[in-house]
C-alpha cells in the first residue's frame, strides 16, 4: 500500500507481511526475510518475538476498541441533537466518520501481523488498502477544513453567516471525500496479493518500477502531511494576527472569549495529529535511504498513526462542555428516555450537574441562525445577540451549541 500507514511499513524481521513498504513493495522478498530472520532464530529470540507480538496485538485491539466506541459516540451525538448540527460540528462529524472507517483496517492489520501472511484474498486486499488510504487522507483534509473554518469565524465574522452553514459544510465534506478518492487512485490500480519466496501470500502495492514506490512515499508525505500542516499553520498565524490587532476594540473581548475555546480545541486536535503522524512519515522517508529499520520502530510509528483516530473523541470529551454533557447522557442511558430533540434538564442527570436556574423572561423569540437554549444552558441568562452562525458571544463556556 502506499497511502495508508499499514502499506508503508517494510517487511522486517519478525514483523508483518501485509503492511509492506511503499518504498520497496515491488519486492517479493518479505517471505524470504521472514524465513531467514524469524523461523531459524534461537529459542530466546523466538520467545522474545512471540512476547512482542502479543503486546502488539493487545495494543492494536485497545486502539481499535477505543477508536470505534469513541467515534461512534461522536457520530451519534451530532446526528441526534439538532443543536449540535453547526458548521463546525458537521466537519467534526466527517472527521469522526473517517476515523471510524480508519479503525476498521486495524483488525486486518493485526491478523496479518499475527499470521505472518494475508489470508483474506485479492479482493479484500484492494478493498482494505483503499479504505485505509482514503480515510487517512480524509482525516487530514478534514483538519485542514476545520482550521479554515476557524479562520473564517475569527478573522471574517461578517462573512461567517454566509459560509459557515451546515449545508455548505456538507457540500465541502463531499468534496473532501472526492479529493481523497482521487489522491489514493494509485492504490486502486496497484493493490493486489502476491506469493512470497516461502509460499506465503502478501498484500501489497505492486509497482511496475521500483522508482514508483519511492515517488509515492514523497507524494503521500506532501499531500497527506506537509502541505495540509502548512495550510493549517497559516490559518492559525492569521488568526493570532487578527486577535492581536483588534483585541482592544469594543465588544471584541466578549467575542474573543466565546471563540477562544473552540479554536483552542481545534488547534489541540491538529497538534495531536502532528505528534501522532510525524514519526510515521519520518520513518518512511528514512526507509528510502537507510537499511530497513528495526521492527519495533516500524510498529510504534504505525500504532501512533492509528492511535490518532481514537484520541479525537477523548479530546472532545475533555475540552468541549457540550460533547462532555452529551457523552454523559449516553453513558447514563438518558438518551433512551425521549425520542425527540426536546430540551433536556441536565440538572436531573445521574451525574448530578450543577443546579438549574430557570429564567422564563429570557425565552426570547427565535431569530435566524439562533437556536433556542435549554433552561440549564450556561448561556441562557445572558445570550441576547443572534449567533450569525457562530457560538453565542456571551457564553464563553460553550465551545459548541448545547445539545438538547
Tab-separated table of C-alpha atoms in Angstrom:
chain	number	residue	atom	x	y	z
A	1	UNK	CA	0.000	0.000	0.000
A	2	UNK	CA	1.217	3.350	-0.159
A	3	UNK	CA	-1.080	5.834	1.158
A	4	UNK	CA	-2.207	4.149	4.246
A	5	UNK	CA	0.120	3.717	7.187
A	6	UNK	CA	-0.148	-0.048	7.030
A	7	UNK	CA	1.069	-0.012	3.475
A	8	UNK	CA	4.152	1.970	4.224
A	9	UNK	CA	5.745	-0.448	6.623
A	10	UNK	CA	8.557	-2.504	5.268
A	11	UNK	CA	8.565	-6.227	5.959
A	12	UNK	CA	11.182	-6.515	8.638
A	13	UNK	CA	12.460	-9.147	10.969
A	14	UNK	CA	9.633	-10.839	12.781
A	15	UNK	CA	7.139	-8.281	11.500
A	16	UNK	CA	4.093	-8.372	9.321
A	17	UNK	CA	3.911	-9.181	5.680
A	18	UNK	CA	0.808	-7.272	4.705
A	19	UNK	CA	1.892	-3.777	5.825
A	20	UNK	CA	4.735	-3.754	3.355
A	21	UNK	CA	6.777	-0.747	2.429
A	22	UNK	CA	5.745	1.919	-0.012
A	23	UNK	CA	9.384	2.222	-0.912
A	24	UNK	CA	10.065	-1.452	-1.651
A	25	UNK	CA	6.648	-3.028	-2.091
A	26	UNK	CA	7.573	-4.320	-5.549
A	27	UNK	CA	9.959	-6.814	-3.953
A	28	UNK	CA	8.721	-10.339	-3.271
A	29	UNK	CA	11.316	-10.665	-0.537
A	30	UNK	CA	9.203	-10.327	2.552
A	31	UNK	CA	8.669	-14.023	2.888
A	32	UNK	CA	12.361	-14.677	2.439
A	33	UNK	CA	13.215	-12.149	5.088
A	34	UNK	CA	10.805	-13.709	7.473
A	35	UNK	CA	12.185	-17.168	6.794
A	36	UNK	CA	15.773	-16.064	7.211
A	37	UNK	CA	15.317	-13.897	10.242
A	38	UNK	CA	12.373	-15.324	12.070
A	39	UNK	CA	12.000	-19.072	11.638
A	40	UNK	CA	15.601	-20.037	12.315
A	41	UNK	CA	16.196	-17.730	15.252
A	42	UNK	CA	17.435	-19.088	18.542
A	43	UNK	CA	14.752	-20.057	21.109
A	44	UNK	CA	15.264	-16.913	23.245
A	45	UNK	CA	14.911	-14.744	20.146
A	46	UNK	CA	11.787	-16.591	19.052
A	47	UNK	CA	10.283	-16.287	22.537
A	48	UNK	CA	11.084	-12.573	22.625
A	49	UNK	CA	9.375	-12.088	19.254
A	50	UNK	CA	6.329	-14.020	20.448
A	51	UNK	CA	6.003	-11.831	23.540
A	52	UNK	CA	6.470	-8.732	21.422
A	53	UNK	CA	3.728	-9.865	19.028
A	54	UNK	CA	1.305	-10.489	21.918
A	55	UNK	CA	1.918	-6.976	23.219
A	56	UNK	CA	1.452	-5.525	19.732
A	57	UNK	CA	-1.808	-7.421	19.253
A	58	UNK	CA	-3.101	-6.143	22.591
A	59	UNK	CA	-2.248	-2.537	21.686
A	60	UNK	CA	-3.927	-2.901	18.289
A	61	UNK	CA	-7.055	-4.293	19.951
A	62	UNK	CA	-7.119	-1.475	22.526
A	63	UNK	CA	-6.668	1.242	19.881
A	64	UNK	CA	-9.375	-0.306	17.714
A	65	UNK	CA	-11.867	-0.621	20.599
A	66	UNK	CA	-11.349	2.913	21.911
A	67	UNK	CA	-11.447	4.349	18.396
A	68	UNK	CA	-14.658	2.578	17.375
A	69	UNK	CA	-16.506	3.355	20.617
A	70	UNK	CA	-15.317	6.952	20.866
A	71	UNK	CA	-16.014	7.925	17.273
A	72	UNK	CA	-19.384	6.144	17.366
A	73	UNK	CA	-20.346	8.335	20.322
A	74	UNK	CA	-19.286	11.481	18.451
A	75	UNK	CA	-21.312	10.466	15.380
A	76	UNK	CA	-24.370	9.618	17.493
A	77	UNK	CA	-24.250	12.893	19.437
A	78	UNK	CA	-24.021	15.101	16.343
A	79	UNK	CA	-26.688	13.212	14.422
A	80	UNK	CA	-29.143	13.008	17.321
A	81	UNK	CA	-29.109	16.524	18.751
A	82	UNK	CA	-30.282	19.321	16.485
A	83	UNK	CA	-28.258	21.965	18.241
A	84	UNK	CA	-25.031	20.072	17.534
A	85	UNK	CA	-25.563	20.433	13.788
A	86	UNK	CA	-23.444	23.565	13.424
A	87	UNK	CA	-20.985	24.014	10.551
A	88	UNK	CA	-18.008	23.231	12.784
A	89	UNK	CA	-19.646	20.094	14.161
A	90	UNK	CA	-20.521	18.903	10.650
A	91	UNK	CA	-16.797	18.969	9.879
A	92	UNK	CA	-16.116	17.134	13.139
A	93	UNK	CA	-18.755	14.578	12.123
A	94	UNK	CA	-16.915	13.987	8.859
A	95	UNK	CA	-13.649	13.573	10.743
A	96	UNK	CA	-15.268	11.071	13.122
A	97	UNK	CA	-16.659	9.039	10.201
A	98	UNK	CA	-13.219	8.948	8.575
A	99	UNK	CA	-11.592	7.894	11.856
A	100	UNK	CA	-14.268	5.252	12.412
A	101	UNK	CA	-13.660	3.689	8.994
A	102	UNK	CA	-9.913	4.027	9.517
A	103	UNK	CA	-10.232	1.864	12.632
A	104	UNK	CA	-11.834	-0.913	10.569
A	105	UNK	CA	-8.439	-1.572	8.976
A	106	UNK	CA	-6.853	-2.422	12.313
A	107	UNK	CA	-8.262	-5.986	12.662
A	108	UNK	CA	-6.862	-6.882	9.222
A	109	UNK	CA	-3.516	-5.394	10.145
A	110	UNK	CA	-3.419	-7.270	13.441
A	111	UNK	CA	-4.456	-10.560	11.832
A	112	UNK	CA	-1.832	-10.348	9.107
A	113	UNK	CA	0.817	-9.474	11.691
A	114	UNK	CA	-0.080	-12.477	13.823
A	115	UNK	CA	-0.427	-14.949	10.929
A	116	UNK	CA	2.592	-13.631	9.010
A	117	UNK	CA	0.602	-13.730	5.757
A	118	UNK	CA	-2.506	-12.278	4.113
A	119	UNK	CA	-5.396	-14.779	4.377
A	120	UNK	CA	-8.262	-12.628	3.061
A	121	UNK	CA	-7.804	-12.805	-0.713
A	122	UNK	CA	-7.025	-10.355	-3.503
A	123	UNK	CA	-10.358	-8.501	-3.440
A	124	UNK	CA	-10.180	-7.757	0.272
A	125	UNK	CA	-6.555	-6.711	-0.148
A	126	UNK	CA	-7.505	-3.976	-2.596
A	127	UNK	CA	-10.585	-3.005	-0.571
A	128	UNK	CA	-8.797	-2.744	2.776
A	129	UNK	CA	-5.831	-0.822	1.415
A	130	UNK	CA	-8.119	1.575	-0.472
A	131	UNK	CA	-10.417	2.204	2.504
A	132	UNK	CA	-7.387	2.618	4.742
A	133	UNK	CA	-5.852	5.139	2.365
A	134	UNK	CA	-8.939	7.211	1.590
A	135	UNK	CA	-9.786	7.631	5.258
A	136	UNK	CA	-6.227	8.574	6.131
A	137	UNK	CA	-6.316	11.438	3.627
A	138	UNK	CA	-9.872	12.393	4.531
A	139	UNK	CA	-8.816	12.833	8.163
A	140	UNK	CA	-6.041	15.303	7.396
A	141	UNK	CA	-8.173	17.159	4.847
A	142	UNK	CA	-10.934	17.460	7.470
A	143	UNK	CA	-8.479	19.026	9.901
A	144	UNK	CA	-7.439	21.490	7.212
A	145	UNK	CA	-11.075	22.425	6.583
A	146	UNK	CA	-11.690	22.781	10.324
A	147	UNK	CA	-8.775	25.190	10.591
A	148	UNK	CA	-10.058	27.187	7.618
A	149	UNK	CA	-13.475	27.280	9.322
A	150	UNK	CA	-11.870	28.736	12.437
A	151	UNK	CA	-10.098	31.321	10.283
A	152	UNK	CA	-13.378	32.466	8.720
A	153	UNK	CA	-15.128	32.560	12.103
A	154	UNK	CA	-12.471	34.677	13.787
A	155	UNK	CA	-10.974	36.800	11.005
A	156	UNK	CA	-14.078	37.337	8.840
A	157	UNK	CA	-17.038	37.137	11.244
A	158	UNK	CA	-19.378	39.104	8.952
A	159	UNK	CA	-18.933	36.535	6.195
A	160	UNK	CA	-19.423	33.649	8.587
A	161	UNK	CA	-23.219	33.713	8.306
A	162	UNK	CA	-22.920	33.071	4.567
A	163	UNK	CA	-20.203	30.439	4.500
A	164	UNK	CA	-20.448	28.720	7.880
A	165	UNK	CA	-23.762	26.919	7.386
A	166	UNK	CA	-24.480	23.187	7.712
A	167	UNK	CA	-25.495	22.933	4.033
A	168	UNK	CA	-22.202	24.483	2.934
A	169	UNK	CA	-20.306	22.229	5.351
A	170	UNK	CA	-21.949	19.122	3.907
A	171	UNK	CA	-21.015	20.147	0.364
A	172	UNK	CA	-17.407	20.757	1.427
A	173	UNK	CA	-17.311	17.365	3.155
A	174	UNK	CA	-18.450	15.689	-0.063
A	175	UNK	CA	-15.644	17.469	-1.896
A	176	UNK	CA	-13.149	16.247	0.694
A	177	UNK	CA	-14.134	12.617	0.077
A	178	UNK	CA	-13.909	13.044	-3.699
A	179	UNK	CA	-10.467	14.635	-3.389
A	180	UNK	CA	-9.278	11.803	-1.133
A	181	UNK	CA	-10.554	9.238	-3.628
A	182	UNK	CA	-8.597	10.972	-6.387
A	183	UNK	CA	-5.424	11.102	-4.300
A	184	UNK	CA	-5.478	7.381	-3.489
A	185	UNK	CA	-6.286	6.255	-7.050
A	186	UNK	CA	-2.848	4.574	-7.379
A	187	UNK	CA	-3.865	2.187	-4.605
A	188	UNK	CA	-6.972	1.176	-6.527
A	189	UNK	CA	-4.787	0.391	-9.531
A	190	UNK	CA	-1.815	-1.380	-7.969
A	191	UNK	CA	-3.004	-3.035	-4.729
A	192	UNK	CA	-3.001	-6.831	-5.008
A	193	UNK	CA	-1.715	-10.025	-3.433
A	194	UNK	CA	1.475	-11.811	-4.388
A	195	UNK	CA	3.247	-15.008	-3.323
A	196	UNK	CA	6.476	-14.681	-1.384
A	197	UNK	CA	9.537	-16.879	-1.736
A	198	UNK	CA	8.401	-19.254	1.013
A	199	UNK	CA	4.850	-19.592	-0.344
A	200	UNK	CA	3.111	-17.114	1.944
A	201	UNK	CA	0.685	-14.616	0.407
A	202	UNK	CA	1.324	-10.916	0.958
A	203	UNK	CA	-0.956	-7.947	0.333
A	204	UNK	CA	0.904	-5.072	-1.184
A	205	UNK	CA	1.214	-2.382	-3.834
A	206	UNK	CA	2.785	-3.989	-6.862
A	207	UNK	CA	4.583	-1.171	-8.671
A	208	UNK	CA	5.684	-1.587	-12.299
A	209	UNK	CA	9.049	0.004	-11.461
A	210	UNK	CA	10.956	0.310	-8.159
A	211	UNK	CA	11.192	4.090	-8.553
A	212	UNK	CA	7.397	4.393	-8.424
A	213	UNK	CA	7.410	3.260	-4.811
A	214	UNK	CA	9.851	5.951	-3.679
A	215	UNK	CA	7.895	8.580	-5.603
A	216	UNK	CA	4.688	7.541	-3.892
A	217	UNK	CA	6.227	7.891	-0.432
A	218	UNK	CA	7.151	11.500	-1.211
A	219	UNK	CA	3.771	12.062	-2.894
A	220	UNK	CA	1.820	10.921	0.152
A	221	UNK	CA	4.082	12.822	2.543
A	222	UNK	CA	3.446	16.062	0.658
A	223	UNK	CA	-0.319	15.667	0.177
A	224	UNK	CA	-1.055	13.783	3.384
A	225	UNK	CA	1.084	15.722	5.839
A	226	UNK	CA	3.383	18.588	4.835
A	227	UNK	CA	1.060	20.730	2.671
A	228	UNK	CA	-2.002	20.330	4.960
A	229	UNK	CA	0.081	21.147	8.056
A	230	UNK	CA	1.481	24.261	6.351
A	231	UNK	CA	-2.044	25.362	5.404
A	232	UNK	CA	-3.252	24.755	8.962
A	233	UNK	CA	-0.306	26.676	10.371
A	234	UNK	CA	-1.051	29.618	8.064
A	235	UNK	CA	-4.666	29.717	9.251
A	236	UNK	CA	-3.636	29.949	12.891
A	237	UNK	CA	-0.960	32.555	12.226
A	238	UNK	CA	-3.608	34.746	10.583
A	239	UNK	CA	-5.977	34.106	13.488
A	240	UNK	CA	-3.349	35.205	16.011
A	241	UNK	CA	-2.533	38.322	13.991
A	242	UNK	CA	-6.224	39.232	13.809
A	243	UNK	CA	-6.814	38.682	17.516
A	244	UNK	CA	-3.871	40.869	18.460
A	245	UNK	CA	-4.843	43.605	16.015
A	246	UNK	CA	-8.388	44.059	17.332
A	247	UNK	CA	-8.016	42.871	20.901
A	248	UNK	CA	-8.820	46.299	22.351
A	249	UNK	CA	-11.818	47.127	20.182
A	250	UNK	CA	-15.234	47.407	21.766
A	251	UNK	CA	-17.020	44.095	22.014
A	252	UNK	CA	-14.051	42.062	20.876
A	253	UNK	CA	-13.133	40.782	24.325
A	254	UNK	CA	-16.583	39.275	24.742
A	255	UNK	CA	-16.482	37.647	21.339
A	256	UNK	CA	-12.915	36.530	21.849
A	257	UNK	CA	-13.877	34.584	24.955
A	258	UNK	CA	-16.600	32.698	23.088
A	259	UNK	CA	-14.362	31.876	20.125
A	260	UNK	CA	-11.251	31.042	22.104
A	261	UNK	CA	-12.428	27.713	23.474
A	262	UNK	CA	-13.495	26.169	20.184
A	263	UNK	CA	-10.379	27.498	18.432
A	264	UNK	CA	-8.228	26.004	21.179
A	265	UNK	CA	-9.974	22.645	20.790
A	266	UNK	CA	-9.389	22.524	17.030
A	267	UNK	CA	-5.773	23.585	17.499
A	268	UNK	CA	-5.273	20.837	20.071
A	269	UNK	CA	-6.730	18.229	17.688
A	270	UNK	CA	-4.306	19.435	14.997
A	271	UNK	CA	-1.363	19.288	17.408
A	272	UNK	CA	-2.180	15.699	18.386
A	273	UNK	CA	-2.421	14.816	14.690
A	274	UNK	CA	1.082	16.179	14.042
A	275	UNK	CA	2.503	14.361	17.068
A	276	UNK	CA	0.935	11.042	16.020
A	277	UNK	CA	1.734	11.194	12.306
A	278	UNK	CA	5.142	12.842	12.164
A	279	UNK	CA	7.062	9.760	13.440
A	280	UNK	CA	5.314	7.617	10.837
A	281	UNK	CA	6.336	9.822	7.924
A	282	UNK	CA	9.861	10.289	9.293
A	283	UNK	CA	10.302	6.505	9.418
A	284	UNK	CA	9.041	6.102	5.851
A	285	UNK	CA	11.294	8.834	4.491
A	286	UNK	CA	14.273	7.318	6.310
A	287	UNK	CA	13.449	3.942	4.773
A	288	UNK	CA	14.125	5.471	1.351
A	289	UNK	CA	17.820	5.956	2.086
A	290	UNK	CA	18.631	3.737	5.075
A	291	UNK	CA	18.575	-0.033	5.538
A	292	UNK	CA	15.366	-1.456	6.894
A	293	UNK	CA	14.695	-0.145	10.352
A	294	UNK	CA	14.002	-2.223	13.429
A	295	UNK	CA	10.573	-3.854	13.535
A	296	UNK	CA	9.754	-2.167	16.845
A	297	UNK	CA	10.338	1.284	15.360
A	298	UNK	CA	8.034	0.493	12.465
A	299	UNK	CA	5.327	-0.857	14.757
A	300	UNK	CA	5.498	2.101	17.150
A	301	UNK	CA	5.172	4.599	14.298
A	302	UNK	CA	2.258	2.634	12.828
A	303	UNK	CA	0.433	2.299	16.147
A	304	UNK	CA	0.862	6.025	16.790
A	305	UNK	CA	-0.733	6.850	13.447
A	306	UNK	CA	-3.770	4.699	14.223
A	307	UNK	CA	-3.932	5.996	17.804
A	308	UNK	CA	-4.605	9.487	16.459
A	309	UNK	CA	-8.043	8.325	15.323
A	310	UNK	CA	-9.019	7.247	18.837
A	311	UNK	CA	-7.589	10.358	20.500
A	312	UNK	CA	-10.017	12.890	18.996
A	313	UNK	CA	-13.166	11.760	20.882
A	314	UNK	CA	-11.160	11.901	24.128
A	315	UNK	CA	-10.156	15.478	23.355
A	316	UNK	CA	-13.776	16.436	22.655
A	317	UNK	CA	-14.859	14.955	25.963
A	318	UNK	CA	-12.246	16.864	27.963
A	319	UNK	CA	-12.302	20.219	26.205
A	320	UNK	CA	-15.880	20.677	24.959
A	321	UNK	CA	-18.612	21.159	27.562
A	322	UNK	CA	-21.344	20.155	25.139
A	323	UNK	CA	-19.686	16.989	23.927
A	324	UNK	CA	-18.889	16.057	27.517
A	325	UNK	CA	-22.531	16.503	28.591
A	326	UNK	CA	-23.721	14.516	25.589
A	327	UNK	CA	-21.267	11.706	26.321
A	328	UNK	CA	-22.503	11.671	29.917
A	329	UNK	CA	-26.057	11.237	28.697
A	330	UNK	CA	-25.000	8.266	26.570
A	331	UNK	CA	-23.137	6.637	29.455
A	332	UNK	CA	-26.158	7.136	31.736
A	333	UNK	CA	-28.596	5.958	29.037
A	334	UNK	CA	-30.524	9.236	29.368
A	335	UNK	CA	-30.989	9.297	25.590
A	336	UNK	CA	-33.410	6.343	25.903
A	337	UNK	CA	-35.903	8.449	27.820
A	338	UNK	CA	-37.052	10.549	24.872
A	339	UNK	CA	-37.184	10.003	21.150
A	340	UNK	CA	-37.325	13.726	20.421
A	341	UNK	CA	-34.843	16.547	20.445
A	342	UNK	CA	-36.728	18.491	23.096
A	343	UNK	CA	-34.602	20.356	25.656
A	344	UNK	CA	-33.253	18.111	28.378
A	345	UNK	CA	-32.773	19.120	32.000
A	346	UNK	CA	-29.150	18.268	32.550
A	347	UNK	CA	-29.558	19.045	36.230
A	348	UNK	CA	-31.563	15.828	36.572
A	349	UNK	CA	-28.943	13.525	35.118
A	350	UNK	CA	-27.392	10.756	37.138
A	351	UNK	CA	-24.110	12.610	37.020
A	352	UNK	CA	-25.662	15.423	39.100
A	353	UNK	CA	-24.897	18.534	37.139
A	354	UNK	CA	-24.971	21.908	38.844
A	355	UNK	CA	-28.361	23.345	39.984
A	356	UNK	CA	-30.581	24.790	37.297
A	357	UNK	CA	-31.902	28.337	37.486
A	358	UNK	CA	-34.907	28.894	35.256
A	359	UNK	CA	-35.346	32.333	33.747
A	360	UNK	CA	-38.678	32.446	31.887
A	361	UNK	CA	-38.124	36.044	30.886
A	362	UNK	CA	-35.219	35.004	28.688
A	363	UNK	CA	-37.214	32.685	26.454
A	364	UNK	CA	-36.885	35.133	23.585
A	365	UNK	CA	-38.280	34.536	20.102
A	366	UNK	CA	-36.164	32.546	17.696
A	367	UNK	CA	-34.141	34.610	15.293
A	368	UNK	CA	-32.446	33.394	12.082
A	369	UNK	CA	-29.465	31.166	12.838
A	370	UNK	CA	-30.208	31.461	16.581
A	371	UNK	CA	-31.150	28.197	18.265
A	372	UNK	CA	-33.343	28.051	21.386
A	373	UNK	CA	-31.434	27.413	24.581
A	374	UNK	CA	-32.142	24.907	27.300
A	375	UNK	CA	-33.129	26.380	30.673
A	376	UNK	CA	-29.993	24.761	32.060
A	377	UNK	CA	-27.723	26.180	29.408
A	378	UNK	CA	-24.983	28.400	30.841
A	379	UNK	CA	-25.696	30.926	28.106
A	380	UNK	CA	-29.450	31.208	28.663
A	381	UNK	CA	-29.398	34.037	31.144
A	382	UNK	CA	-27.056	36.271	29.177
A	383	UNK	CA	-27.345	35.478	25.482
A	384	UNK	CA	-29.247	38.165	23.633
A	385	UNK	CA	-27.476	38.556	20.287
A	386	UNK	CA	-28.018	36.464	17.152
A	387	UNK	CA	-25.328	33.866	16.628
A	388	UNK	CA	-24.827	34.543	12.892
A	389	UNK	CA	-23.501	31.020	12.532
A	390	UNK	CA	-21.083	31.454	15.453
A	391	UNK	CA	-21.282	30.221	19.054
A	392	UNK	CA	-23.257	32.590	21.304
A	393	UNK	CA	-20.999	35.533	22.042
A	394	UNK	CA	-21.879	35.822	25.706
A	395	UNK	CA	-21.354	32.162	26.535
A	396	UNK	CA	-17.587	31.686	26.826
A	397	UNK	CA	-18.002	28.266	28.425
A	398	UNK	CA	-19.784	26.841	25.398
A	399	UNK	CA	-17.474	25.879	22.585
A	400	UNK	CA	-20.399	24.285	20.732
A	401	UNK	CA	-24.163	24.654	20.853
A	402	UNK	CA	-25.588	22.768	23.782
A	403	UNK	CA	-27.206	19.523	22.560
A	404	UNK	CA	-30.753	19.206	23.688
